[in-house]
Amino acid sequence: MPSTDRGVGTLGKLVLGTVVVVAALVVATVVLAFLQNLLAALLGLLVTVLLFGGGAYLVYRLVSLIASDETEPEDPIESAGGATTEPTDSVDRLTERYKRGELTDEEFERRLEAEMSDIDQEVADLEAELE
């Protein structure tokens, strides 16, 4: 028998093995408790961030909803109460007059062709200047 085993009997080996197992269980318990607390802290932080972020987003949406004028329609025709805004293009003006019934079909087509030929002439003049 080696010299270290002589003084320790079977009972001593059993006690020493028990102490090692208990120490290992204590260390494992401490490590698991630390990891559990870390996970709980991270989940708590996540929930807090989500609650405050959600609350801030709701406040932002409410303020933007109150600040924006929801009664004003996006369509310029609707915003004028059914009346159209003043068109800036001559073709648009002709189209608006036709829609209001101020021009007959033939008159609208004749004037539209005249406007289109004027536009074609302007394009041709611009192309000639560029060359």
Backbone as a printed PyTorch tensor [residue, N CA C, xyz], in Angstrom:
tensor([[[  0.8210,  -1.1730,   0.0000],
         [  0.0000,   0.0000,   0.0000],
         [  0.8730,   1.2470,   0.0000]],

        [[  0.4430,   2.2670,  -0.7800],
         [  1.2390,   3.4880,  -0.7450],
         [  1.1460,   4.1340,   0.6330]],

        [[  2.0630,   5.0120,   0.8900],
         [  2.1490,   5.6120,   2.2100],
         [  0.9660,   6.5330,   2.5090]],

        [[  0.3710,   7.1500,   1.5360],
         [ -0.7560,   8.0460,   1.7860],
         [ -2.0270,   7.2740,   2.0600]],

        [[ -2.1550,   6.0870,   1.5360],
         [ -3.3630,   5.2950,   1.7270],
         [ -3.3520,   4.5560,   3.0700]],

        [[ -2.2160,   4.4360,   3.7070],
         [ -2.1360,   3.6890,   4.9430],
         [ -2.9190,   4.3160,   6.0650]],

        [[ -2.8500,   5.6560,   6.1750],
         [ -3.5200,   6.3180,   7.2820],
         [ -5.0030,   6.5290,   7.0340]],

        [[ -5.4410,   6.4200,   5.8140],
         [ -6.8340,   6.6640,   5.4700],
         [ -7.4610,   5.3080,   5.1830]],

        [[ -8.4930,   5.0210,   5.9420],
         [ -9.1680,   3.7550,   5.7360],
         [-10.3430,   3.9300,   4.7860]],

        [[-11.1510,   2.9140,   4.7200],
         [-12.3230,   2.9270,   3.8600],
         [-13.2870,   4.0220,   4.2770]],

        [[-13.4570,   4.2160,   5.5620],
         [-14.3550,   5.2650,   6.0530],
         [-13.8330,   6.6400,   5.6660]],

        [[-12.5370,   6.8410,   5.7380],
         [-11.9360,   8.1230,   5.3700],
         [-12.1220,   8.4150,   3.8920]],

        [[-11.9660,   7.3780,   3.0730],
         [-12.1660,   7.5600,   1.6290],
         [-13.6150,   7.9230,   1.3280]],

        [[-14.5150,   7.3030,   2.0390],
         [-15.9410,   7.5930,   1.8390],
         [-16.2590,   9.0350,   2.2230]],

        [[-15.7160,   9.4870,   3.3560],
         [-15.9540,  10.8640,   3.8020],
         [-15.3280,  11.8510,   2.8210]],

        [[-14.0990,  11.5670,   2.3950],
         [-13.4290,  12.4570,   1.4460],
         [-14.1920,  12.5320,   0.1250]],

        [[-14.6790,  11.4160,  -0.3870],
         [-15.4720,  11.4000,  -1.6110],
         [-16.7700,  12.1720,  -1.4480]],

        [[-17.4040,  12.0430,  -0.2800],
         [-18.6380,  12.7820,  -0.0100],
         [-18.3810,  14.2780,   0.0140]],

        [[-17.2820,  14.6800,   0.6520],
         [-16.9410,  16.1100,   0.7040],
         [-16.7000,  16.6460,  -0.7050]],

        [[-16.0180,  15.8960,  -1.5490],
         [-15.7520,  16.3420,  -2.9190],
         [-17.0600,  16.4710,  -3.7020]],

        [[-17.9600,  15.4960,  -3.5570],
         [-19.2370,  15.5380,  -4.2660],
         [-20.0730,  16.7180,  -3.7750]],

        [[-20.1290,  16.9360,  -2.4740],
         [-20.9040,  18.0590,  -1.9230],
         [-20.3090,  19.3790,  -2.3890]],

        [[-18.9890,  19.4930,  -2.3880],
         [-18.3450,  20.7280,  -2.8570],
         [-18.6670,  20.9710,  -4.3310]],

        [[-18.6370,  19.9320,  -5.1320],
         [-18.9700,  20.0760,  -6.5480],
         [-20.4220,  20.4970,  -6.7260]],

        [[-21.3180,  19.9190,  -5.9250],
         [-22.7340,  20.3140,  -6.0050],
         [-22.9320,  21.7600,  -5.5700]],

        [[-22.2200,  22.2030,  -4.5580],
         [-22.3270,  23.5960,  -4.1090],
         [-21.8420,  24.5410,  -5.2100]],

        [[-20.7200,  24.2180,  -5.8260],
         [-20.1850,  25.0560,  -6.9100],
         [-21.1670,  25.0770,  -8.0800]],

        [[-21.7160,  23.9360,  -8.4380],
         [-22.6860,  23.8810,  -9.5410],
         [-23.9310,  24.6850,  -9.1980]],

        [[-24.3790,  24.6120,  -7.9480],
         [-25.5540,  25.3710,  -7.5280],
         [-25.2900,  26.8670,  -7.6010]],

        [[-24.1350,  27.3060,  -7.1870],
         [-23.7820,  28.7310,  -7.2320],
         [-23.7180,  29.2170,  -8.6760]],

        [[-23.1050,  28.4170,  -9.5420],
         [-23.0030,  28.8110, -10.9540],
         [-24.3930,  28.8790, -11.5880]],

        [[-25.2300,  27.8820, -11.3190],
         [-26.5870,  27.8970, -11.8740],
         [-27.4170,  29.0550, -11.3160]],

        [[-27.2570,  29.3730, -10.0450],
         [-27.9820,  30.5000,  -9.4520],
         [-27.5400,  31.8120, -10.0900]],

        [[-26.2210,  31.9440, -10.3300],
         [-25.7140,  33.1460, -10.9820],
         [-26.2980,  33.2790, -12.3900]],

        [[-26.2880,  32.1890, -13.1460],
         [-26.8430,  32.2270, -14.5020],
         [-28.3410,  32.5180, -14.4960]],

        [[-29.0470,  31.9640, -13.5250],
         [-30.4870,  32.2190, -13.4170],
         [-30.7440,  33.6910, -13.1020]],

        [[-29.9850,  34.2540, -12.1930],
         [-30.1500,  35.6750, -11.8600],
         [-29.7760,  36.5710, -13.0380]],

        [[-28.7390,  36.1840, -13.7640],
         [-28.3480,  36.9600, -14.9390],
         [-29.4510,  36.9250, -15.9940]],

        [[-30.0230,  35.7490, -16.2280],
         [-31.1130,  35.6250, -17.1920],
         [-32.3350,  36.4300, -16.7450]],

        [[-32.6470,  36.3630, -15.4560],
         [-33.7880,  37.1280, -14.9470],
         [-33.5520,  38.6290, -15.0940]],

        [[-32.3260,  39.0770, -14.8470],
         [-32.0130,  40.4990, -14.9930],
         [-32.1310,  40.9290, -16.4510]],

        [[-31.6250,  40.1000, -17.3620],
         [-31.7140,  40.4420, -18.7800],
         [-33.1570,  40.4560, -19.2620]],

        [[-33.9580,  39.5080, -18.8220],
         [-35.3770,  39.5040, -19.2030],
         [-36.1030,  40.7070, -18.6180]],

        [[-35.7810,  41.0610, -17.3900],
         [-36.3820,  42.2500, -16.7810],
         [-36.0260,  43.5130, -17.5470]],

        [[-34.7650,  43.6050, -17.9630],
         [-34.3280,  44.7560, -18.7530],
         [-35.0520,  44.7970, -20.0910]],

        [[-35.1960,  43.6450, -20.7220],
         [-35.8990,  43.5780, -22.0020],
         [-37.3540,  44.0080, -21.8580]],

        [[-38.0200,  43.5170, -20.8390],
         [-39.4220,  43.8900, -20.6140],
         [-39.5340,  45.3850, -20.3300]],

        [[-38.6120,  45.9240, -19.5480],
         [-38.6410,  47.3550, -19.2440],
         [-38.4510,  48.1890, -20.5090]],

        [[-37.4780,  47.8030, -21.3210],
         [-37.2260,  48.5330, -22.5650],
         [-38.4450,  48.4500, -23.4830]],

        [[-39.0500,  47.2730, -23.5750],
         [-40.2290,  47.1270, -24.4350],
         [-41.3980,  47.9550, -23.9170]],

        [[-41.5940,  47.9800, -22.6210],
         [-42.7020,  48.7650, -22.0630],
         [-42.4890,  50.2580, -22.2840]],

        [[-41.2870,  50.7460, -21.9630],
         [-41.0280,  52.1660, -22.1670],
         [-41.0140,  52.5320, -23.6440]],

        [[-40.4330,  51.6590, -24.4680],
         [-40.4180,  51.9220, -25.9120],
         [-41.8210,  51.9180, -26.4860]],

        [[-42.6400,  50.9560, -26.0730],
         [-44.0260,  50.9150, -26.5440],
         [-44.8130,  52.1240, -26.0840]],

        [[-44.6010,  52.5210, -24.8340],
         [-45.2810,  53.7190, -24.3220],
         [-44.8580,  54.9700, -25.0570]],

        [[-43.5550,  55.0780, -25.3170],
         [-43.0610,  56.2430, -26.0550],
         [-43.6120,  56.2570, -27.4710]],

        [[-43.7020,  55.0910, -28.0990],
         [-44.2560,  55.0180, -29.4520],
         [-45.7300,  55.4110, -29.4630]],

        [[-46.4810,  54.9550, -28.4620],
         [-47.8980,  55.3320, -28.3890],
         [-48.0580,  56.8330, -28.2100]],

        [[-47.2300,  57.4290, -27.3590],
         [-47.2950,  58.8790, -27.1630],
         [-46.9490,  59.5870, -28.4740]],

        [[-45.9160,  59.1020, -29.1650],
         [-45.5280,  59.6930, -30.4500],
         [-46.6780,  59.6170, -31.4530]],

        [[-47.3110,  58.4560, -31.5630],
         [-48.4190,  58.3050, -32.5080],
         [-49.5870,  59.2030, -32.1440]],

        [[-49.9050,  59.3150, -30.8410],
         [-51.0070,  60.1800, -30.4200],
         [-50.7120,  61.6370, -30.7290]],

        [[-49.4820,  62.0660, -30.4380],
         [-49.1160,  63.4590, -30.7060],
         [-49.1370,  63.7310, -32.2010]],

        [[-48.6100,  62.8150, -33.0060],
         [-48.6200,  63.0420, -34.4500],
         [-50.0400,  63.0050, -35.0080]],

        [[-50.9020,  62.1860, -34.4150],
         [-52.2910,  62.1340, -34.8580],
         [-53.0200,  63.4290, -34.5100]],

        [[-52.7580,  63.9470, -33.3220],
         [-53.3980,  65.1920, -32.9010],
         [-52.8370,  66.3690, -33.6920]],

        [[-51.5280,  66.3610, -33.9350],
         [-50.8890,  67.4860, -34.6180],
         [-51.2720,  67.5490, -36.0960]],

        [[-51.4820,  66.3950, -36.7220],
         [-51.8310,  66.4170, -38.1390],
         [-53.3160,  66.7260, -38.2850]],

        [[-53.6340,  67.3960, -39.3490],
         [-55.0200,  67.7600, -39.5970],
         [-55.6510,  66.6520, -40.4200]],

        [[-56.3300,  65.7130, -39.7540],
         [-56.9180,  64.5730, -40.4410],
         [-58.1650,  64.9500, -41.2440]],

        [[-58.7420,  66.1180, -40.9880],
         [-59.9420,  66.5070, -41.7210],
         [-59.6120,  67.0010, -43.1200]],

        [[-58.3610,  67.3860, -43.3670],
         [-57.9740,  67.8920, -44.6730],
         [-57.6950,  66.7170, -45.6060]],

        [[-58.4580,  66.5710, -46.6740],
         [-58.2250,  65.4570, -47.5820],
         [-56.9310,  65.6450, -48.3550]],

        [[-56.3910,  64.5500, -48.8020],
         [-55.1290,  64.5910, -49.5200],
         [-55.3280,  64.9880, -50.9820]],

        [[-56.5050,  64.7440, -51.5230],
         [-56.7700,  65.0370, -52.9160],
         [-57.0720,  66.5210, -53.0780]],

        [[-56.3740,  67.2440, -53.9550],
         [-56.6330,  68.6770, -54.0930],
         [-58.0370,  68.9660, -54.6120]],

        [[-58.6240,  68.0390, -55.3510],
         [-59.9890,  68.2650, -55.8320],
         [-60.9500,  68.2360, -54.6580]],

        [[-60.7520,  67.2770, -53.7380],
         [-61.6250,  67.2000, -52.5610],
         [-61.3720,  68.3590, -51.6110]],

        [[-60.1450,  68.8380, -51.5380],
         [-59.8400,  69.9050, -50.5890],
         [-60.5160,  71.2080, -50.9670]],

        [[-60.8480,  71.3780, -52.2350],
         [-61.5160,  72.6010, -52.6600],
         [-63.0280,  72.4390, -52.6410]],

        [[-63.5030,  71.4170, -51.9700],
         [-64.9400,  71.2070, -51.8620],
         [-65.5570,  70.7820, -53.1740]],

        [[-64.8420,  69.9900, -53.9510],
         [-65.3620,  69.5290, -55.2310],
         [-64.8990,  70.3880, -56.3800]],

        [[-64.4820,  71.6100, -56.1250],
         [-63.9820,  72.4740, -57.1810],
         [-62.5140,  72.1580, -57.4040]],

        [[-62.0950,  72.3090, -58.6280],
         [-60.7110,  72.0050, -58.9320],
         [-59.8520,  73.2270, -58.6860]],

        [[-58.5900,  72.9840, -58.4380],
         [-57.6550,  74.0940, -58.3160],
         [-57.3250,  74.5890, -59.7100]],

        [[-56.7690,  75.7520, -59.7990],
         [-56.4480,  76.3370, -61.0930],
         [-55.3260,  75.5490, -61.7520]],

        [[-55.5910,  74.9540, -62.9070],
         [-54.5270,  74.2400, -63.6010],
         [-53.5310,  75.2170, -64.1920]],

        [[-52.2990,  74.8310, -64.2100],
         [-51.2610,  75.7200, -64.7250],
         [-50.9400,  75.4170, -66.1800]],

        [[-51.2160,  74.2160, -66.6310],
         [-50.9160,  73.8190, -67.9880],
         [-52.1180,  74.1080, -68.8830]],

        [[-51.8640,  74.4920, -70.1320],
         [-52.9750,  74.8140, -71.0370],
         [-53.8230,  73.5810, -71.3390]],

        [[-53.2100,  72.4220, -71.4250],
         [-53.9700,  71.1880, -71.6540],
         [-54.8470,  70.8990, -70.4420]],

        [[-54.3100,  71.1190, -69.2500],
         [-55.1100,  70.9190, -68.0450],
         [-56.2950,  71.8850, -68.0050]],

        [[-56.0620,  73.1240, -68.4190],
         [-57.1620,  74.0960, -68.4260],
         [-58.2520,  73.6700, -69.4080]],

        [[-57.8390,  73.2010, -70.5770],
         [-58.8170,  72.7260, -71.5520],
         [-59.5960,  71.5290, -71.0040]],

        [[-58.8930,  70.6170, -70.3630],
         [-59.5440,  69.4360, -69.8060],
         [-60.5550,  69.8330, -68.7340]],

        [[-60.1870,  70.7790, -67.8920],
         [-61.1050,  71.2330, -66.8540],
         [-62.3390,  71.9040, -67.4630]],

        [[-62.1460,  72.7200, -68.4660],
         [-63.2900,  73.3710, -69.1200],
         [-64.1980,  72.3260, -69.7600]],

        [[-63.6010,  71.2870, -70.3460],
         [-64.3850,  70.2170, -70.9600],
         [-65.1760,  69.4610, -69.8930]],

        [[-64.5460,  69.1970, -68.7640],
         [-65.2270,  68.4910, -67.6760],
         [-66.3990,  69.2980, -67.1250]],

        [[-66.2350,  70.6100, -67.1000],
         [-67.3200,  71.4580, -66.5910],
         [-68.4280,  71.6590, -67.6240]],

        [[-68.2080,  71.1850, -68.8490],
         [-69.2360,  71.2900, -69.8770],
         [-69.1700,  72.5830, -70.6620]],

        [[-68.0990,  73.3400, -70.5260],
         [-67.9620,  74.6010, -71.2420],
         [-67.5780,  74.3870, -72.7000]],

        [[-67.0340,  73.2210, -73.0280],
         [-66.6170,  72.9210, -74.3930],
         [-67.3390,  71.6680, -74.8800]],

        [[-67.6980,  71.6690, -76.1670],
         [-68.2830,  70.4690, -76.7570],
         [-67.1570,  69.4910, -77.0910]],

        [[-67.5420,  68.2810, -77.4610],
         [-66.5370,  67.2750, -77.8100],
         [-65.6640,  67.7420, -78.9720]],

        [[-66.3120,  68.2700, -80.0090],
         [-65.5680,  68.6940, -81.1890],
         [-64.6440,  69.8710, -80.8690]],

        [[-65.1650,  70.8360, -80.0980],
         [-64.3700,  72.0080, -79.7550],
         [-63.1760,  71.6120, -78.8870]],

        [[-63.4100,  70.6920, -77.9460],
         [-62.3260,  70.2190, -77.0780],
         [-61.2420,  69.5320, -77.9100]],

        [[-61.6490,  68.6590, -78.8210],
         [-60.6810,  67.9480, -79.6470],
         [-59.8980,  68.9020, -80.5440]],

        [[-60.6110,  69.8870, -81.1050],
         [-59.9440,  70.8550, -81.9840],
         [-58.9150,  71.6690, -81.2100]],

        [[-59.3150,  72.1720, -80.0440],
         [-58.3910,  72.9860, -79.2450],
         [-57.2430,  72.1340, -78.6890]],

        [[-57.5360,  70.8900, -78.3450],
         [-56.4950,  70.0080, -77.8250],
         [-55.4540,  69.7120, -78.9130]],

        [[-55.9330,  69.4810, -80.1380],
         [-54.9940,  69.2530, -81.2410],
         [-54.1420,  70.4920, -81.4810]],

        [[-54.7630,  71.6750, -81.3740],
         [-54.0020,  72.9120, -81.5760],
         [-52.9390,  73.0580, -80.4870]],

        [[-53.2970,  72.7780, -79.2480],
         [-52.3390,  72.8640, -78.1400],
         [-51.2120,  71.8630, -78.3250]],

        [[-51.5670,  70.6460, -78.7570],
         [-50.5510,  69.6160, -78.9310],
         [-49.6010,  69.9850, -80.0690]],

        [[-50.1340,  70.5960, -81.1280],
         [-49.2490,  71.0010, -82.2280],
         [-48.3380,  72.1360, -81.7690]],

        [[-48.8690,  73.0330, -80.9150],
         [-48.0240,  74.0950, -80.3590],
         [-46.9100,  73.5000, -79.5020]],

        [[-47.2630,  72.4990, -78.7210],
         [-46.2580,  71.8520, -77.8750],
         [-45.2240,  71.1370, -78.7310]],

        [[-45.6990,  70.4620, -79.7920],
         [-44.7650,  69.7880, -80.6930],
         [-43.8270,  70.7910, -81.3500]],

        [[-44.3600,  71.9740, -81.7020],
         [-43.5350,  73.0110, -82.3200],
         [-42.4870,  73.5190, -81.3310]],

        [[-42.8860,  73.6930, -80.0720],
         [-41.9420,  74.1530, -79.0510],
         [-40.8310,  73.1300, -78.8420]],

        [[-41.1930,  71.8500, -78.8410],
         [-40.1900,  70.7940, -78.6850],
         [-39.2370,  70.8130, -79.8680]],

        [[-39.7810,  70.9660, -81.0630],
         [-38.9300,  71.0050, -82.2640],
         [-37.9870,  72.2080, -82.2030]],

        [[-38.4990,  73.3660, -81.7550],
         [-37.6440,  74.5580, -81.6430],
         [-36.5290,  74.3430, -80.6240]],

        [[-36.8540,  73.7050, -79.5010],
         [-35.8350,  73.4230, -78.4930],
         [-34.7980,  72.4520, -79.0140]],

        [[-35.2290,  71.4560, -79.7390],
         [-34.2630,  70.4980, -80.2960],
         [-33.3620,  71.1930, -81.3200]],

        [[-33.9370,  72.1170, -82.0970],
         [-33.1200,  72.8430, -83.0720],
         [-32.0960,  73.7160, -82.3670]],

        [[-32.4770,  74.3230, -81.2600],
         [-31.5320,  75.1580, -80.5050],
         [-30.4050,  74.3100, -79.9130]],

        [[-30.7200,  73.1070, -79.5060],
         [-29.7180,  72.2540, -78.8870],
         [-28.7100,  71.7210, -79.9200]],

        [[-29.1130,  71.6420, -81.1680],
         [-28.2170,  71.1050, -82.2060],
         [-27.2360,  72.1170, -82.6930]]])
